[in-house]
Amino acid sequence: MSTTPTAPVAAGTDWVTVKQKHRAMWAAGDYPAVVRDLITPVGEVLVDACGIEAGQSVLDVAAGTGNAAIPAAVRGAKVVASDLTPELCAEGMREAHRRGVELYWHDADAEDLPYDDGEFDVAFSSVGVMFAPRHQRAADEMLRVIRPGGTFGVLNWTPEGFIGQMFQAMKPFAPVAPAGAMPPPLWGDPAYVEKLLGDRVESVTWERQQLVVTHFATAAEVLDYFKRSYGPTIVTYRHAESQGTAAELDAALLAVMNDHLTVVDGRPTMHWEYLVLTAKRA
């Protein structure tokens, strides 16, 4: 059976520095609050989609603070939660302790996982691996550590949904991406993910769903929250301020946030689209 080769390293890109910047980006602001306030429910969705059961060995790639890893451990799985950013792992440890579950936390790069071939029954990622800059390398690594017949699963923001559109609006104001890095929302396109996986998987299933968010009353509140709490937005604003374009960035993001904020049953509501995709390792 043929396999998809690992993507070549782009000439001239200092990936050590890139990864250091990624760590700093996700440590900026308050991503643990984003998880608590907004995206905790999607972790359970991914755990359900992967059919996690007691006794399975599970790797959560780019786990953040464990919004999928912790529910998997609650079900009795033997979970390793790995992430590039130690600050997020530390917060995940505290949350797991609060919930009375045990799992192993490991600082690790999604593009260079320090695990054996076929070590896990399941490898999944909830809005995490999509931010690894070299998508093919990250997909290759996730598949490598899954045993034959094991489960691959991802839950990612779609290009068409709110988060995807927010990244599109930020792109003209953000630092230039390093050569070889790919836009995160591509992971929300099922055809793109299937191409990354190639013929190394079978029984691929996917579905687009919506995260319902009722945390904000106005678009201005959404903007303020992301400027204060979300690492990618914080880094983009730092660059925009250095270029004198922060006001234009405000306008671009407010337009997206207004488009996605509606009133449902008298309550301001947002719907954030995401893709859930699972497959079996061939």
mmCIF file of C-alpha atoms in Angstrom:
data_model
loop_
_atom_site.group_PDB
_atom_site.id
_atom_site.type_symbol
_atom_site.label_atom_id
_atom_site.label_comp_id
_atom_site.label_asym_id
_atom_site.label_seq_id
_atom_site.Cartn_x
_atom_site.Cartn_y
_atom_site.Cartn_z
ATOM 1 C CA MET A 1 0.000 0.000 0.000
ATOM 2 C CA SER A 2 1.333 3.424 -0.876
ATOM 3 C CA THR A 3 1.631 6.170 1.702
ATOM 4 C CA THR A 4 1.612 9.918 1.503
ATOM 5 C CA PRO A 5 5.186 11.156 1.997
ATOM 6 C CA THR A 6 6.032 13.708 4.624
ATOM 7 C CA ALA A 7 5.996 17.200 3.123
ATOM 8 C CA PRO A 8 9.465 18.601 2.423
ATOM 9 C CA VAL A 9 10.855 21.326 4.628
ATOM 10 C CA ALA A 10 10.513 24.696 2.923
ATOM 11 C CA ALA A 11 13.917 26.207 2.141
ATOM 12 C CA GLY A 12 14.804 29.219 4.214
ATOM 13 C CA THR A 13 12.231 28.711 6.969
ATOM 14 C CA ASP A 14 13.543 28.587 10.527
ATOM 15 C CA TRP A 15 10.982 26.233 12.009
ATOM 16 C CA VAL A 16 12.490 26.366 15.495
ATOM 17 C CA THR A 17 11.754 30.088 15.611
ATOM 18 C CA VAL A 18 8.311 29.544 14.070
ATOM 19 C CA LYS A 19 7.411 27.067 16.808
ATOM 20 C CA GLN A 20 8.704 29.407 19.513
ATOM 21 C CA LYS A 21 6.414 32.106 18.142
ATOM 22 C CA HIS A 22 3.483 29.669 18.097
ATOM 23 C CA ARG A 23 4.079 28.794 21.751
ATOM 24 C CA ALA A 24 4.148 32.468 22.666
ATOM 25 C CA MET A 25 1.009 33.171 20.627
ATOM 26 C CA TRP A 26 -1.074 30.529 22.399
ATOM 27 C CA ALA A 27 0.300 31.574 25.783
ATOM 28 C CA ALA A 28 -0.786 35.173 25.108
ATOM 29 C CA GLY A 29 -4.162 36.351 26.310
ATOM 30 C CA ASP A 30 -6.332 33.766 28.066
ATOM 31 C CA TYR A 31 -7.026 30.752 25.868
ATOM 32 C CA PRO A 32 -8.115 28.670 28.889
ATOM 33 C CA ALA A 33 -10.961 31.182 29.319
ATOM 34 C CA VAL A 34 -11.919 30.748 25.651
ATOM 35 C CA VAL A 35 -12.202 27.021 26.292
ATOM 36 C CA ARG A 36 -14.217 27.465 29.494
ATOM 37 C CA ASP A 37 -16.496 30.192 28.164
ATOM 38 C CA LEU A 38 -17.069 29.002 24.620
ATOM 39 C CA ILE A 39 -15.710 25.772 23.195
ATOM 40 C CA THR A 40 -15.877 23.135 25.938
ATOM 41 C CA PRO A 41 -18.873 21.385 24.280
ATOM 42 C CA VAL A 42 -17.015 20.523 21.061
ATOM 43 C CA GLY A 43 -14.589 18.277 22.940
ATOM 44 C CA GLU A 44 -17.434 15.977 23.961
ATOM 45 C CA VAL A 45 -18.681 15.974 20.348
ATOM 46 C CA LEU A 46 -15.304 14.676 19.135
ATOM 47 C CA VAL A 47 -15.111 12.056 21.888
ATOM 48 C CA ASP A 48 -18.562 10.810 20.860
ATOM 49 C CA ALA A 49 -17.643 10.772 17.162
ATOM 50 C CA CYS A 50 -14.546 8.670 17.868
ATOM 51 C CA GLY A 51 -16.502 6.219 20.022
ATOM 52 C CA ILE A 52 -14.108 6.480 22.952
ATOM 53 C CA GLU A 53 -14.424 3.592 25.408
ATOM 54 C CA ALA A 54 -12.865 2.596 28.714
ATOM 55 C CA GLY A 55 -9.454 0.999 28.364
ATOM 56 C CA GLN A 56 -8.559 2.495 24.979
ATOM 57 C CA SER A 57 -5.213 4.250 24.572
ATOM 58 C CA VAL A 58 -5.905 7.766 23.288
ATOM 59 C CA LEU A 59 -3.636 10.587 22.138
ATOM 60 C CA ASP A 60 -5.016 14.121 22.023
ATOM 61 C CA VAL A 61 -2.821 16.109 19.608
ATOM 62 C CA ALA A 62 -2.569 19.869 20.227
ATOM 63 C CA ALA A 63 -4.821 19.272 23.211
ATOM 64 C CA GLY A 64 -4.773 22.804 24.600
ATOM 65 C CA THR A 65 -6.327 22.598 28.046
ATOM 66 C CA GLY A 66 -7.933 19.239 27.320
ATOM 67 C CA ASN A 67 -11.482 19.957 26.174
ATOM 68 C CA ALA A 68 -11.451 16.549 24.414
ATOM 69 C CA ALA A 69 -8.750 14.774 26.427
ATOM 70 C CA ILE A 70 -10.524 15.211 29.760
ATOM 71 C CA PRO A 71 -13.916 13.856 28.591
ATOM 72 C CA ALA A 72 -12.083 10.863 27.081
ATOM 73 C CA ALA A 73 -10.411 10.223 30.429
ATOM 74 C CA VAL A 74 -13.766 10.542 32.207
ATOM 75 C CA ARG A 75 -14.928 7.596 30.070
ATOM 76 C CA GLY A 76 -12.044 5.500 31.343
ATOM 77 C CA ALA A 77 -9.670 5.811 28.398
ATOM 78 C CA LYS A 78 -5.905 5.929 28.993
ATOM 79 C CA VAL A 79 -5.200 9.414 27.659
ATOM 80 C CA VAL A 80 -2.055 11.289 26.705
ATOM 81 C CA ALA A 81 -2.731 15.006 26.155
ATOM 82 C CA SER A 82 0.056 16.637 24.131
ATOM 83 C CA ASP A 83 0.504 20.285 23.249
ATOM 84 C CA LEU A 84 3.231 22.637 22.071
ATOM 85 C CA THR A 85 2.432 25.232 24.766
ATOM 86 C CA PRO A 86 3.366 24.261 28.344
ATOM 87 C CA GLU A 87 1.113 26.940 29.843
ATOM 88 C CA LEU A 88 -1.938 25.262 28.312
ATOM 89 C CA CYS A 89 -0.880 21.830 29.554
ATOM 90 C CA ALA A 90 -0.456 23.266 33.053
ATOM 91 C CA GLU A 91 -3.984 24.667 33.021
ATOM 92 C CA GLY A 92 -5.270 21.356 31.651
ATOM 93 C CA MET A 93 -3.653 19.526 34.572
ATOM 94 C CA ARG A 94 -5.457 21.805 36.993
ATOM 95 C CA GLU A 95 -8.799 21.277 35.237
ATOM 96 C CA ALA A 96 -8.339 17.498 35.196
ATOM 97 C CA HIS A 97 -7.565 17.596 38.939
ATOM 98 C CA ARG A 98 -10.705 19.654 39.550
ATOM 99 C CA ARG A 99 -12.728 17.017 37.689
ATOM 100 C CA GLY A 100 -11.049 14.153 39.485
ATOM 101 C CA VAL A 101 -9.605 12.378 36.438
ATOM 102 C CA GLU A 102 -6.092 11.217 35.650
ATOM 103 C CA LEU A 103 -4.303 11.559 32.327
ATOM 104 C CA TYR A 104 -0.757 12.165 31.186
ATOM 105 C CA TRP A 105 0.211 15.657 29.978
ATOM 106 C CA HIS A 106 3.128 16.023 27.596
ATOM 107 C CA ASP A 107 4.741 19.045 25.911
ATOM 108 C CA ALA A 108 4.991 17.854 22.292
ATOM 109 C CA ASP A 109 4.960 19.184 18.731
ATOM 110 C CA ALA A 110 2.146 17.891 16.498
ATOM 111 C CA GLU A 111 4.609 17.767 13.596
ATOM 112 C CA ASP A 112 7.128 15.627 15.510
ATOM 113 C CA LEU A 113 5.266 13.422 17.966
ATOM 114 C CA PRO A 114 7.556 11.570 20.418
ATOM 115 C CA TYR A 115 5.550 8.323 20.317
ATOM 116 C CA ASP A 116 6.036 4.928 18.705
ATOM 117 C CA ASP A 117 4.409 3.796 15.476
ATOM 118 C CA GLY A 118 0.975 2.318 16.211
ATOM 119 C CA GLU A 119 1.154 3.172 19.911
ATOM 120 C CA PHE A 120 -2.457 4.380 20.275
ATOM 121 C CA ASP A 121 -5.932 3.031 19.571
ATOM 122 C CA VAL A 122 -7.114 6.577 18.838
ATOM 123 C CA ALA A 123 -5.455 9.865 17.913
ATOM 124 C CA PHE A 124 -7.706 12.899 17.737
ATOM 125 C CA SER A 125 -7.552 16.689 17.851
ATOM 126 C CA SER A 126 -10.173 19.294 18.730
ATOM 127 C CA VAL A 127 -9.497 22.657 17.004
ATOM 128 C CA GLY A 128 -5.815 22.058 17.664
ATOM 129 C CA VAL A 129 -3.808 20.288 14.963
ATOM 130 C CA MET A 130 -5.309 22.662 12.396
ATOM 131 C CA PHE A 131 -2.928 25.338 13.741
ATOM 132 C CA ALA A 132 0.227 23.310 13.131
ATOM 133 C CA PRO A 133 1.769 25.168 10.172
ATOM 134 C CA ARG A 134 2.737 22.160 8.027
ATOM 135 C CA HIS A 135 -0.502 20.272 7.581
ATOM 136 C CA GLN A 136 0.862 17.229 5.803
ATOM 137 C CA ARG A 137 3.533 16.625 8.432
ATOM 138 C CA ALA A 138 0.949 16.880 11.214
ATOM 139 C CA ALA A 139 -1.456 14.501 9.471
ATOM 140 C CA ASP A 140 1.385 12.056 8.802
ATOM 141 C CA GLU A 141 2.381 12.085 12.454
ATOM 142 C CA MET A 142 -1.161 11.538 13.720
ATOM 143 C CA LEU A 143 -1.619 8.574 11.418
ATOM 144 C CA ARG A 144 1.787 7.118 12.239
ATOM 145 C CA VAL A 145 1.015 6.700 15.940
ATOM 146 C CA ILE A 146 -2.372 4.986 15.364
ATOM 147 C CA ARG A 147 -2.441 1.181 15.238
ATOM 148 C CA PRO A 148 -3.914 -0.479 12.122
ATOM 149 C CA GLY A 149 -7.689 -0.426 12.530
ATOM 150 C CA GLY A 150 -7.465 2.387 15.068
ATOM 151 C CA THR A 151 -9.356 5.663 14.889
ATOM 152 C CA PHE A 152 -8.306 9.052 13.536
ATOM 153 C CA GLY A 153 -10.533 11.998 14.457
ATOM 154 C CA VAL A 154 -10.469 15.768 14.048
ATOM 155 C CA LEU A 155 -12.841 18.596 14.821
ATOM 156 C CA ASN A 156 -11.890 21.820 13.018
ATOM 157 C CA TRP A 157 -13.368 25.237 12.275
ATOM 158 C CA THR A 158 -14.550 25.481 8.660
ATOM 159 C CA PRO A 159 -13.381 28.153 6.195
ATOM 160 C CA GLU A 160 -16.993 29.296 5.731
ATOM 161 C CA GLY A 161 -17.862 29.488 9.427
ATOM 162 C CA PHE A 162 -17.296 32.312 11.902
ATOM 163 C CA ILE A 163 -13.749 31.412 12.979
ATOM 164 C CA GLY A 164 -12.694 30.721 9.393
ATOM 165 C CA GLN A 165 -14.107 34.047 8.267
ATOM 166 C CA MET A 166 -12.423 35.798 11.176
ATOM 167 C CA PHE A 167 -9.046 34.415 10.091
ATOM 168 C CA GLN A 168 -9.758 35.508 6.525
ATOM 169 C CA ALA A 169 -10.481 39.036 7.751
ATOM 170 C CA MET A 170 -7.282 39.098 9.835
ATOM 171 C CA LYS A 171 -5.018 37.804 7.067
ATOM 172 C CA PRO A 172 -4.244 41.179 5.376
ATOM 173 C CA PHE A 173 -3.256 42.641 8.753
ATOM 174 C CA ALA A 174 -1.238 39.699 10.114
ATOM 175 C CA PRO A 175 2.502 39.052 9.837
ATOM 176 C CA VAL A 176 3.449 37.248 6.623
ATOM 177 C CA ALA A 177 3.217 33.497 7.110
ATOM 178 C CA PRO A 178 6.507 31.569 6.854
ATOM 179 C CA ALA A 179 7.181 29.701 3.628
ATOM 180 C CA GLY A 180 5.618 26.258 3.854
ATOM 181 C CA ALA A 181 2.919 27.200 6.394
ATOM 182 C CA MET A 182 -0.711 26.593 5.426
ATOM 183 C CA PRO A 183 -3.869 28.440 6.573
ATOM 184 C CA PRO A 184 -5.513 26.691 9.560
ATOM 185 C CA PRO A 185 -9.128 26.748 8.249
ATOM 186 C CA LEU A 186 -8.195 24.437 5.361
ATOM 187 C CA TRP A 187 -8.515 21.636 7.922
ATOM 188 C CA GLY A 188 -12.254 22.405 7.975
ATOM 189 C CA ASP A 189 -12.651 21.280 4.339
ATOM 190 C CA PRO A 190 -13.373 17.519 4.243
ATOM 191 C CA ALA A 191 -11.892 17.075 0.758
ATOM 192 C CA TYR A 192 -8.674 18.716 1.938
ATOM 193 C CA VAL A 193 -8.417 16.490 5.014
ATOM 194 C CA GLU A 194 -9.100 13.365 2.955
ATOM 195 C CA LYS A 195 -6.290 14.383 0.602
ATOM 196 C CA LEU A 196 -3.926 14.753 3.576
ATOM 197 C CA LEU A 197 -4.827 11.240 4.742
ATOM 198 C CA GLY A 198 -4.755 9.569 1.319
ATOM 199 C CA ASP A 199 -5.176 5.805 1.057
ATOM 200 C CA ARG A 200 -3.827 5.224 4.549
ATOM 201 C CA VAL A 201 -7.380 5.368 5.956
ATOM 202 C CA GLU A 202 -10.765 3.822 5.261
ATOM 203 C CA SER A 203 -14.350 4.315 6.454
ATOM 204 C CA VAL A 204 -14.077 8.105 6.380
ATOM 205 C CA THR A 205 -17.125 9.880 7.800
ATOM 206 C CA TRP A 206 -17.673 13.585 8.252
ATOM 207 C CA GLU A 207 -20.343 16.081 9.223
ATOM 208 C CA ARG A 208 -20.593 19.854 9.578
ATOM 209 C CA GLN A 209 -22.133 21.032 12.827
ATOM 210 C CA GLN A 210 -22.688 24.312 14.650
ATOM 211 C CA LEU A 211 -21.476 25.446 18.041
ATOM 212 C CA VAL A 212 -24.182 27.702 19.488
ATOM 213 C CA VAL A 213 -22.640 30.653 21.350
ATOM 214 C CA THR A 214 -24.783 32.922 23.542
ATOM 215 C CA HIS A 215 -21.944 34.562 25.459
ATOM 216 C CA PHE A 216 -22.087 37.955 23.709
ATOM 217 C CA ALA A 217 -24.728 40.686 23.452
ATOM 218 C CA THR A 218 -23.080 42.749 20.699
ATOM 219 C CA ALA A 219 -20.441 42.471 17.980
ATOM 220 C CA ALA A 220 -18.336 44.963 19.927
ATOM 221 C CA GLU A 221 -18.294 42.551 22.879
ATOM 222 C CA VAL A 222 -17.139 39.737 20.593
ATOM 223 C CA LEU A 223 -14.329 41.911 19.245
ATOM 224 C CA ASP A 224 -13.212 43.027 22.703
ATOM 225 C CA TYR A 225 -13.187 39.426 23.936
ATOM 226 C CA PHE A 226 -11.030 38.167 21.066
ATOM 227 C CA LYS A 227 -8.647 41.122 21.324
ATOM 228 C CA ARG A 228 -8.196 40.371 25.016
ATOM 229 C CA SER A 229 -8.200 36.565 25.117
ATOM 230 C CA TYR A 230 -7.367 34.867 21.792
ATOM 231 C CA GLY A 231 -3.695 34.503 20.890
ATOM 232 C CA PRO A 232 -3.983 34.710 17.072
ATOM 233 C CA THR A 233 -6.041 37.904 17.345
ATOM 234 C CA ILE A 234 -3.644 39.424 19.867
ATOM 235 C CA VAL A 235 -0.636 38.747 17.616
ATOM 236 C CA THR A 236 -2.466 40.166 14.591
ATOM 237 C CA TYR A 237 -3.298 43.360 16.473
ATOM 238 C CA ARG A 238 0.293 43.798 17.587
ATOM 239 C CA HIS A 239 1.375 43.690 13.957
ATOM 240 C CA ALA A 240 -1.479 45.938 12.810
ATOM 241 C CA GLU A 241 -0.616 48.509 15.456
ATOM 242 C CA SER A 242 2.998 48.524 14.284
ATOM 243 C CA GLN A 243 1.734 49.200 10.755
ATOM 244 C CA GLY A 244 -0.868 51.785 11.762
ATOM 245 C CA THR A 245 -3.775 49.628 10.527
ATOM 246 C CA ALA A 246 -5.479 48.648 13.781
ATOM 247 C CA ALA A 247 -8.578 50.745 13.039
ATOM 248 C CA GLU A 248 -9.006 49.029 9.678
ATOM 249 C CA LEU A 249 -8.634 45.657 11.395
ATOM 250 C CA ASP A 250 -11.332 46.669 13.901
ATOM 251 C CA ALA A 251 -13.695 47.449 11.036
ATOM 252 C CA ALA A 252 -12.953 44.212 9.173
ATOM 253 C CA LEU A 253 -13.536 42.044 12.234
ATOM 254 C CA LEU A 254 -16.649 43.916 13.359
ATOM 255 C CA ALA A 255 -18.170 43.286 9.928
ATOM 256 C CA VAL A 256 -17.618 39.535 10.310
ATOM 257 C CA MET A 257 -18.920 39.525 13.880
ATOM 258 C CA ASN A 258 -22.042 41.464 12.940
ATOM 259 C CA ASP A 259 -22.708 39.007 10.120
ATOM 260 C CA HIS A 260 -22.598 36.070 12.534
ATOM 261 C CA LEU A 261 -24.517 37.579 15.451
ATOM 262 C CA THR A 262 -28.281 37.162 15.230
ATOM 263 C CA VAL A 263 -31.196 37.175 17.650
ATOM 264 C CA VAL A 264 -32.740 33.767 18.386
ATOM 265 C CA ASP A 265 -35.753 33.659 20.695
ATOM 266 C CA GLY A 266 -34.900 37.157 21.877
ATOM 267 C CA ARG A 267 -31.291 36.286 22.709
ATOM 268 C CA PRO A 268 -28.162 37.383 20.775
ATOM 269 C CA THR A 269 -26.708 34.172 19.354
ATOM 270 C CA MET A 270 -23.796 33.087 17.180
ATOM 271 C CA HIS A 271 -23.410 29.819 15.266
ATOM 272 C CA TRP A 272 -19.805 28.735 14.731
ATOM 273 C CA GLU A 273 -19.525 26.034 12.076
ATOM 274 C CA TYR A 274 -17.076 23.168 12.491
ATOM 275 C CA LEU A 275 -16.237 19.917 10.711
ATOM 276 C CA VAL A 276 -16.090 16.559 12.508
ATOM 277 C CA LEU A 277 -14.206 13.905 10.531
ATOM 278 C CA THR A 278 -13.252 10.392 11.577
ATOM 279 C CA ALA A 279 -11.559 7.507 9.797
ATOM 280 C CA LYS A 280 -10.035 4.098 10.461
ATOM 281 C CA ARG A 281 -6.306 3.523 9.983
ATOM 282 C CA ALA A 282 -5.890 1.087 7.099
#
